[in-house]
Structure formats: C-alpha cells, structure tokens
Amino acid sequence: MQDLDGQVAIVTGGGRGVGRAVAEALGARGAAVAVAARTISEIEAVAAALSRAIAVPTDVTRAEQVGALVERTGRELGPPTLLVAGAGTWDHVGPAWEGDADAWWRDVEVAVRGAYLCARAVLPGMVERGAGRIVVLSSYAANVPRPWSSGYGSGRAALLRFIDSLAGEVEERGVAVFAVSPGFVRTELVENVIRSEAGRRYLPELGERTDALAPELAGELVAELATGRADALTGRFLHVLDDLDDLVARADEIRANDLYALRFRRY
C-alpha cells in the first residue's frame, strides 16, 4: 500500500524503538522520511533501508538544529506534511528529591521543548499551505501517577496539554494534531531502566510485565493518522489498541463530551 505517496514526514527519535518503527511504517507506505535523532549511525541505518529518506542528526532541544532539520527536509524531500515528535528520555528514576536534578529536567525538556520546537518550526509552512499533521508520541504515564518517574510522567502529561491547546489554534488552518501512546514497549530505553540499579530498586514490576506490545503497532497507527481519515479526532490522545474506525465513527460524540483528552473532572 502506497497511500502516503507524496507525503513528507519528519520523525524525531527515529533511530531506534518506537520512532524507528514509525519511520519504517511511513516509508513502507510511500512517504519520504527525514529520520532525526542524535546518534548518526542509527538514523543512517534507518534511512538507508527506506526508499526515499534522509538522516539528519538533531538535538531537538536546540532550536537552531531543529530549524536546520526542517530546512534540509524541505530542500531535499519537499515541504513537511507530517511531523512525528518521538524523541524522549527516561533518565531519572527514584524519589524526586534524590538523584540528578538535570536528569529529571531532561526527561521533561526533551519531550516538551523538543515537541514544541519541532512544531514551531514546521507550522508556518503547514499553516501557509492549509494542511498538515502533527503526531506526538506520549504515554499512559501522562494519565496516571508515575511514582519514581515523576520527570518522565510530568513531561508526558505536559505533551497532552500542549497538543490539545495547539489543536485549538490550528484546526481552522487545516492542521490536525494528535498524541499517541504506543503502550508498553520494551524498547532500549525501557530495557535500560529495567536493568539499572534504580530501576531494580524502585520499578521492579517493570521487568516482570508480560503485556509488552510491538512497536510496529505505533507505526501502523501513525501511518493511518497521516492519511487524514481521522482528522476529526484532532486534539485527542489515542492508544495503539484503540479501534480507530470506531473512534472516527464516534468523533462527534467524542468531541461533544470531550473524551480522549487530559481533563480534570469533579464528578
């Protein structure tokens, strides 16, 4: 299926794990893909396996590097029609008052500043053209307490507020914005936490989980969102196990009742 032919995607965090699966899924369906991350060898390997792709070393917390990513993508592949903000870290595990404060903040910064800078860089072009889509990879850690990983959870929750606020700004300009949870995936990032001393001490249940999902599920969902068929769900937080056809059919109900979003409810 080549239903994304003509689309140009930027995928940050695209060198490994869920980001890599997303880049591969988009490329398999015909999109040109700019694969961005900090580790050059990884993004080059991903790009080399796709039919039309470039590898762009990028630290998403640095505005000048994000700007260069978008500029190079436009020059070599064409104007970006899709941004997938997938860069993230999980460096601080343990009590919030212990450990490295910079590591705690980095878990927030890479997720939130990274998504913001990337969206800020692609949106002028998308708004001018009256079309585009942004998908932010988040986690159910955004929706439930995450003791011993408060930096990670805070960053993921902030992403949900960012995307639903942004959706309200750009919907009438032809741009749709989504957050996606890939579920529990045993990526290298997660395995590093499981094996770490802090992970063994504070999150022993993580390594015992038997409900791991394949990263390809996230790739499939993002590719479906890229087609535009779910644009009526802009601003919503979707999970890879959701029935997208059902959600699209219920889009009016979901919007009317403000479902699939981060909300404070008193009853």
Coordinates of C-alpha atoms in Angstrom, one line a residue:
M1 CA 0.0 0.0 0.0
Q2 CA 1.4 3.3 -1.1
D3 CA -1.3 5.6 0.2
L4 CA 1.2 8.1 1.6
D5 CA 3.0 8.7 -1.7
G6 CA 3.7 12.4 -2.0
Q7 CA 3.8 13.0 1.8
V8 CA 7.0 14.2 3.5
A9 CA 7.4 13.2 7.2
I10 CA 9.9 14.3 9.9
V11 CA 10.3 11.7 12.6
T12 CA 12.3 12.7 15.6
G13 CA 13.7 9.9 17.9
G14 CA 13.6 7.9 14.6
G15 CA 16.8 5.9 15.1
R16 CA 15.5 3.3 17.5
G17 CA 12.5 1.9 19.3
V18 CA 9.1 3.2 18.5
G19 CA 10.4 6.1 16.5
R20 CA 12.2 3.8 14.2
A21 CA 9.0 1.7 13.7
V22 CA 7.1 4.8 12.8
A23 CA 9.7 5.9 10.3
E24 CA 9.7 2.4 8.7
A25 CA 5.9 2.3 8.6
L26 CA 5.6 5.7 6.9
G27 CA 8.3 4.8 4.4
A28 CA 6.7 1.5 3.6
R29 CA 3.5 3.3 2.7
G30 CA 5.2 5.7 0.3
A31 CA 6.1 8.7 2.4
A32 CA 9.5 10.4 2.1
V33 CA 11.0 10.4 5.6
A34 CA 13.6 12.6 7.4
V35 CA 14.9 10.5 10.2
A36 CA 16.2 12.6 13.0
A37 CA 18.0 11.8 16.3
R38 CA 21.4 12.4 17.9
T39 CA 23.0 9.0 17.1
I40 CA 24.2 9.3 13.5
S41 CA 24.9 5.6 12.9
E42 CA 21.3 4.7 13.9
I43 CA 19.5 7.2 11.8
E44 CA 21.7 6.4 8.8
A45 CA 20.8 2.8 9.1
V46 CA 17.1 3.5 9.2
A47 CA 17.2 6.0 6.3
A48 CA 19.3 3.6 4.2
A49 CA 16.6 0.9 4.5
L50 CA 13.8 3.2 3.2
S51 CA 13.2 4.1 -0.5
R52 CA 13.3 7.8 0.0
A53 CA 14.8 9.1 3.2
I54 CA 17.5 11.3 4.7
A55 CA 19.2 11.0 8.1
V56 CA 19.5 14.3 9.9
P57 CA 21.5 14.4 13.2
T58 CA 19.4 16.6 15.5
D59 CA 19.2 17.5 19.2
V60 CA 15.5 18.5 19.4
T61 CA 16.2 20.8 22.4
R62 CA 18.3 23.1 20.3
A63 CA 16.3 25.5 18.1
E64 CA 19.0 26.0 15.5
Q65 CA 19.3 22.3 14.9
V66 CA 15.5 21.8 14.6
G67 CA 15.4 24.7 12.2
A68 CA 18.2 23.1 10.1
L69 CA 16.3 19.8 10.2
V70 CA 13.2 21.4 8.7
E71 CA 15.1 23.4 6.2
R72 CA 17.1 20.4 4.9
T73 CA 13.9 18.3 4.8
G74 CA 12.2 20.9 2.7
R75 CA 15.2 21.3 0.4
E76 CA 15.9 17.6 -0.2
L77 CA 12.5 15.9 0.2
G78 CA 9.9 18.7 0.0
P79 CA 7.8 20.7 2.4
P80 CA 7.0 18.6 5.5
T81 CA 3.3 17.4 5.6
L82 CA 3.7 15.3 8.8
L83 CA 5.7 15.8 12.0
V84 CA 6.1 12.9 14.4
A85 CA 7.7 14.1 17.6
G86 CA 9.1 11.0 19.1
A87 CA 12.3 12.0 20.9
G88 CA 12.3 11.2 24.6
T89 CA 14.4 10.2 27.6
W90 CA 13.8 8.3 30.9
D91 CA 16.9 9.2 32.8
H92 CA 15.6 9.9 36.3
V93 CA 14.3 7.0 38.3
G94 CA 13.7 7.3 42.0
P95 CA 12.4 9.9 44.5
A96 CA 12.1 13.3 43.1
W97 CA 14.3 14.7 45.8
E98 CA 17.2 12.4 45.1
G99 CA 19.3 11.7 42.0
D100 CA 20.4 14.2 39.4
A101 CA 18.2 17.2 39.0
D102 CA 19.5 17.8 35.5
A103 CA 18.4 14.2 34.5
W104 CA 14.9 14.9 35.9
W105 CA 14.6 18.1 33.9
R106 CA 16.0 16.5 30.8
D107 CA 13.1 13.9 30.9
V108 CA 10.7 16.9 30.7
E109 CA 12.8 19.1 28.4
V110 CA 13.4 16.6 25.6
A111 CA 9.7 15.7 25.5
V112 CA 8.1 19.1 25.8
R113 CA 10.7 21.5 24.5
G114 CA 11.5 19.1 21.7
A115 CA 7.9 18.7 20.6
Y116 CA 7.4 22.5 20.9
L117 CA 10.4 23.5 18.9
C118 CA 9.7 20.9 16.1
A119 CA 6.0 22.0 15.9
R120 CA 7.1 25.7 15.9
A121 CA 9.4 25.0 13.0
V122 CA 7.0 23.1 10.8
L123 CA 3.8 25.0 11.5
P124 CA 4.4 28.2 9.5
G125 CA 4.7 26.1 6.3
M126 CA 1.7 23.9 7.2
V127 CA -0.5 26.9 8.0
E128 CA 0.5 28.7 4.8
R129 CA -0.4 25.6 2.8
G130 CA -3.6 25.0 4.8
A131 CA -2.7 21.4 5.5
G132 CA -0.5 19.2 7.8
R133 CA -0.5 16.8 10.7
I134 CA 1.5 16.6 13.9
V135 CA 1.7 13.4 16.0
V136 CA 3.4 13.5 19.4
L137 CA 4.4 10.2 20.9
S138 CA 3.3 10.2 24.6
S139 CA 2.5 7.5 27.1
Y140 CA -0.2 6.5 29.6
A141 CA 2.2 7.8 32.1
A142 CA 0.6 11.1 31.2
N143 CA -2.7 10.0 32.5
V144 CA -1.9 8.1 35.7
P145 CA 0.5 8.8 38.6
R146 CA 4.1 7.6 37.9
P147 CA 5.9 7.4 41.3
W148 CA 9.6 7.1 41.0
S149 CA 9.5 8.6 37.5
S150 CA 7.9 12.0 38.1
G151 CA 10.0 13.7 35.5
Y152 CA 9.0 11.3 32.8
G153 CA 5.4 11.4 33.8
S154 CA 5.4 15.2 34.0
G155 CA 6.8 15.5 30.5
R156 CA 4.3 13.1 29.1
A157 CA 1.4 14.9 30.7
A158 CA 2.6 18.2 29.5
L159 CA 2.6 16.9 26.0
L160 CA -1.2 16.2 26.2
R161 CA -2.0 19.7 27.3
F162 CA 0.3 21.0 24.5
I163 CA -1.3 19.1 21.7
D164 CA -4.9 19.8 22.7
S165 CA -4.1 23.5 23.1
L166 CA -2.3 23.5 19.8
A167 CA -5.1 21.7 18.1
G168 CA -7.5 24.6 19.0
E169 CA -5.1 27.1 17.4
V170 CA -4.6 25.3 14.1
E171 CA -7.7 23.3 13.4
E172 CA -9.3 26.0 11.3
R173 CA -6.0 26.4 9.4
G174 CA -6.1 22.8 8.1
V175 CA -3.7 21.2 10.6
A176 CA -4.6 18.2 12.8
V177 CA -2.7 17.4 15.9
F178 CA -2.7 14.1 17.9
A179 CA -1.0 12.4 20.8
V180 CA -0.3 8.6 20.6
S181 CA 0.5 6.1 23.3
P182 CA 2.4 3.1 21.9
G183 CA 1.6 1.2 25.1
F184 CA 4.2 -0.7 27.0
V185 CA 7.0 -1.5 24.5
R186 CA 10.3 -3.0 25.6
T187 CA 12.5 -0.6 23.8
E188 CA 16.2 0.0 24.5
L189 CA 15.1 3.0 26.7
V190 CA 12.8 0.8 28.8
E191 CA 15.4 -2.0 29.0
N192 CA 18.0 0.4 30.3
V193 CA 15.6 1.4 33.1
I194 CA 14.8 -2.2 33.9
R195 CA 18.5 -3.1 34.1
S196 CA 19.5 0.0 36.1
E197 CA 20.1 -0.1 39.8
A198 CA 17.4 2.5 40.3
G199 CA 15.0 0.6 38.1
R200 CA 15.6 -2.7 40.0
R201 CA 15.0 -0.8 43.3
Y202 CA 12.1 1.4 42.5
L203 CA 10.4 -0.2 39.5
P204 CA 10.9 -4.0 39.8
E205 CA 7.5 -4.6 38.3
L206 CA 8.6 -3.1 35.0
G207 CA 10.7 -6.1 34.2
E208 CA 8.0 -8.5 35.2
R209 CA 5.4 -7.2 32.9
T210 CA 4.1 -9.6 30.3
D211 CA 1.9 -7.2 28.3
A212 CA 4.5 -5.8 26.0
L213 CA 3.3 -4.6 22.6
A214 CA 5.2 -4.5 19.3
P215 CA 6.5 -1.0 18.3
E216 CA 5.0 -1.7 14.8
L217 CA 1.6 -1.0 16.3
A218 CA 2.5 2.6 16.8
G219 CA 3.9 2.8 13.3
E220 CA 0.6 1.5 11.9
L221 CA -1.5 4.0 13.9
V222 CA 0.7 6.9 12.9
A223 CA 0.5 5.9 9.3
E224 CA -3.3 5.8 9.5
L225 CA -3.4 9.2 11.1
A226 CA -1.1 10.5 8.3
T227 CA -3.8 9.6 5.7
G228 CA -6.1 12.2 7.2
R229 CA -9.0 9.9 7.8
A230 CA -9.0 10.6 11.5
D231 CA -8.6 14.4 11.3
A232 CA -11.9 14.8 13.1
L233 CA -10.2 13.5 16.2
T234 CA -7.7 16.3 16.3
G235 CA -6.5 17.2 19.8
R236 CA -7.2 13.7 21.1
F237 CA -5.0 11.2 22.9
L238 CA -5.1 7.8 21.2
H239 CA -3.7 4.4 22.1
V240 CA -2.4 1.8 19.6
L241 CA -5.0 -0.7 20.8
D242 CA -7.9 1.7 20.2
D243 CA -10.3 0.8 17.3
L244 CA -9.6 3.8 15.1
D245 CA -12.6 3.1 12.8
D246 CA -14.9 3.1 15.8
L247 CA -13.3 6.4 17.2
V248 CA -13.7 8.1 13.8
A249 CA -17.4 7.0 13.6
R250 CA -17.9 8.4 17.1
A251 CA -15.9 11.6 16.5
D252 CA -18.9 14.0 17.1
E253 CA -19.7 12.2 20.4
I254 CA -16.0 12.3 21.5
R255 CA -15.7 16.0 20.8
A256 CA -19.1 16.8 22.4
N257 CA -18.2 15.0 25.6
D258 CA -14.5 16.0 25.5
L259 CA -13.3 12.4 25.6
Y260 CA -9.8 11.0 24.9
A261 CA -8.2 14.1 26.5
L262 CA -6.5 15.1 29.7
R263 CA -9.2 16.7 31.8
F264 CA -9.9 17.3 35.5
R265 CA -13.3 16.0 36.4
R266 CA -15.0 16.6 39.7
Y267 CA -17.7 14.0 39.1

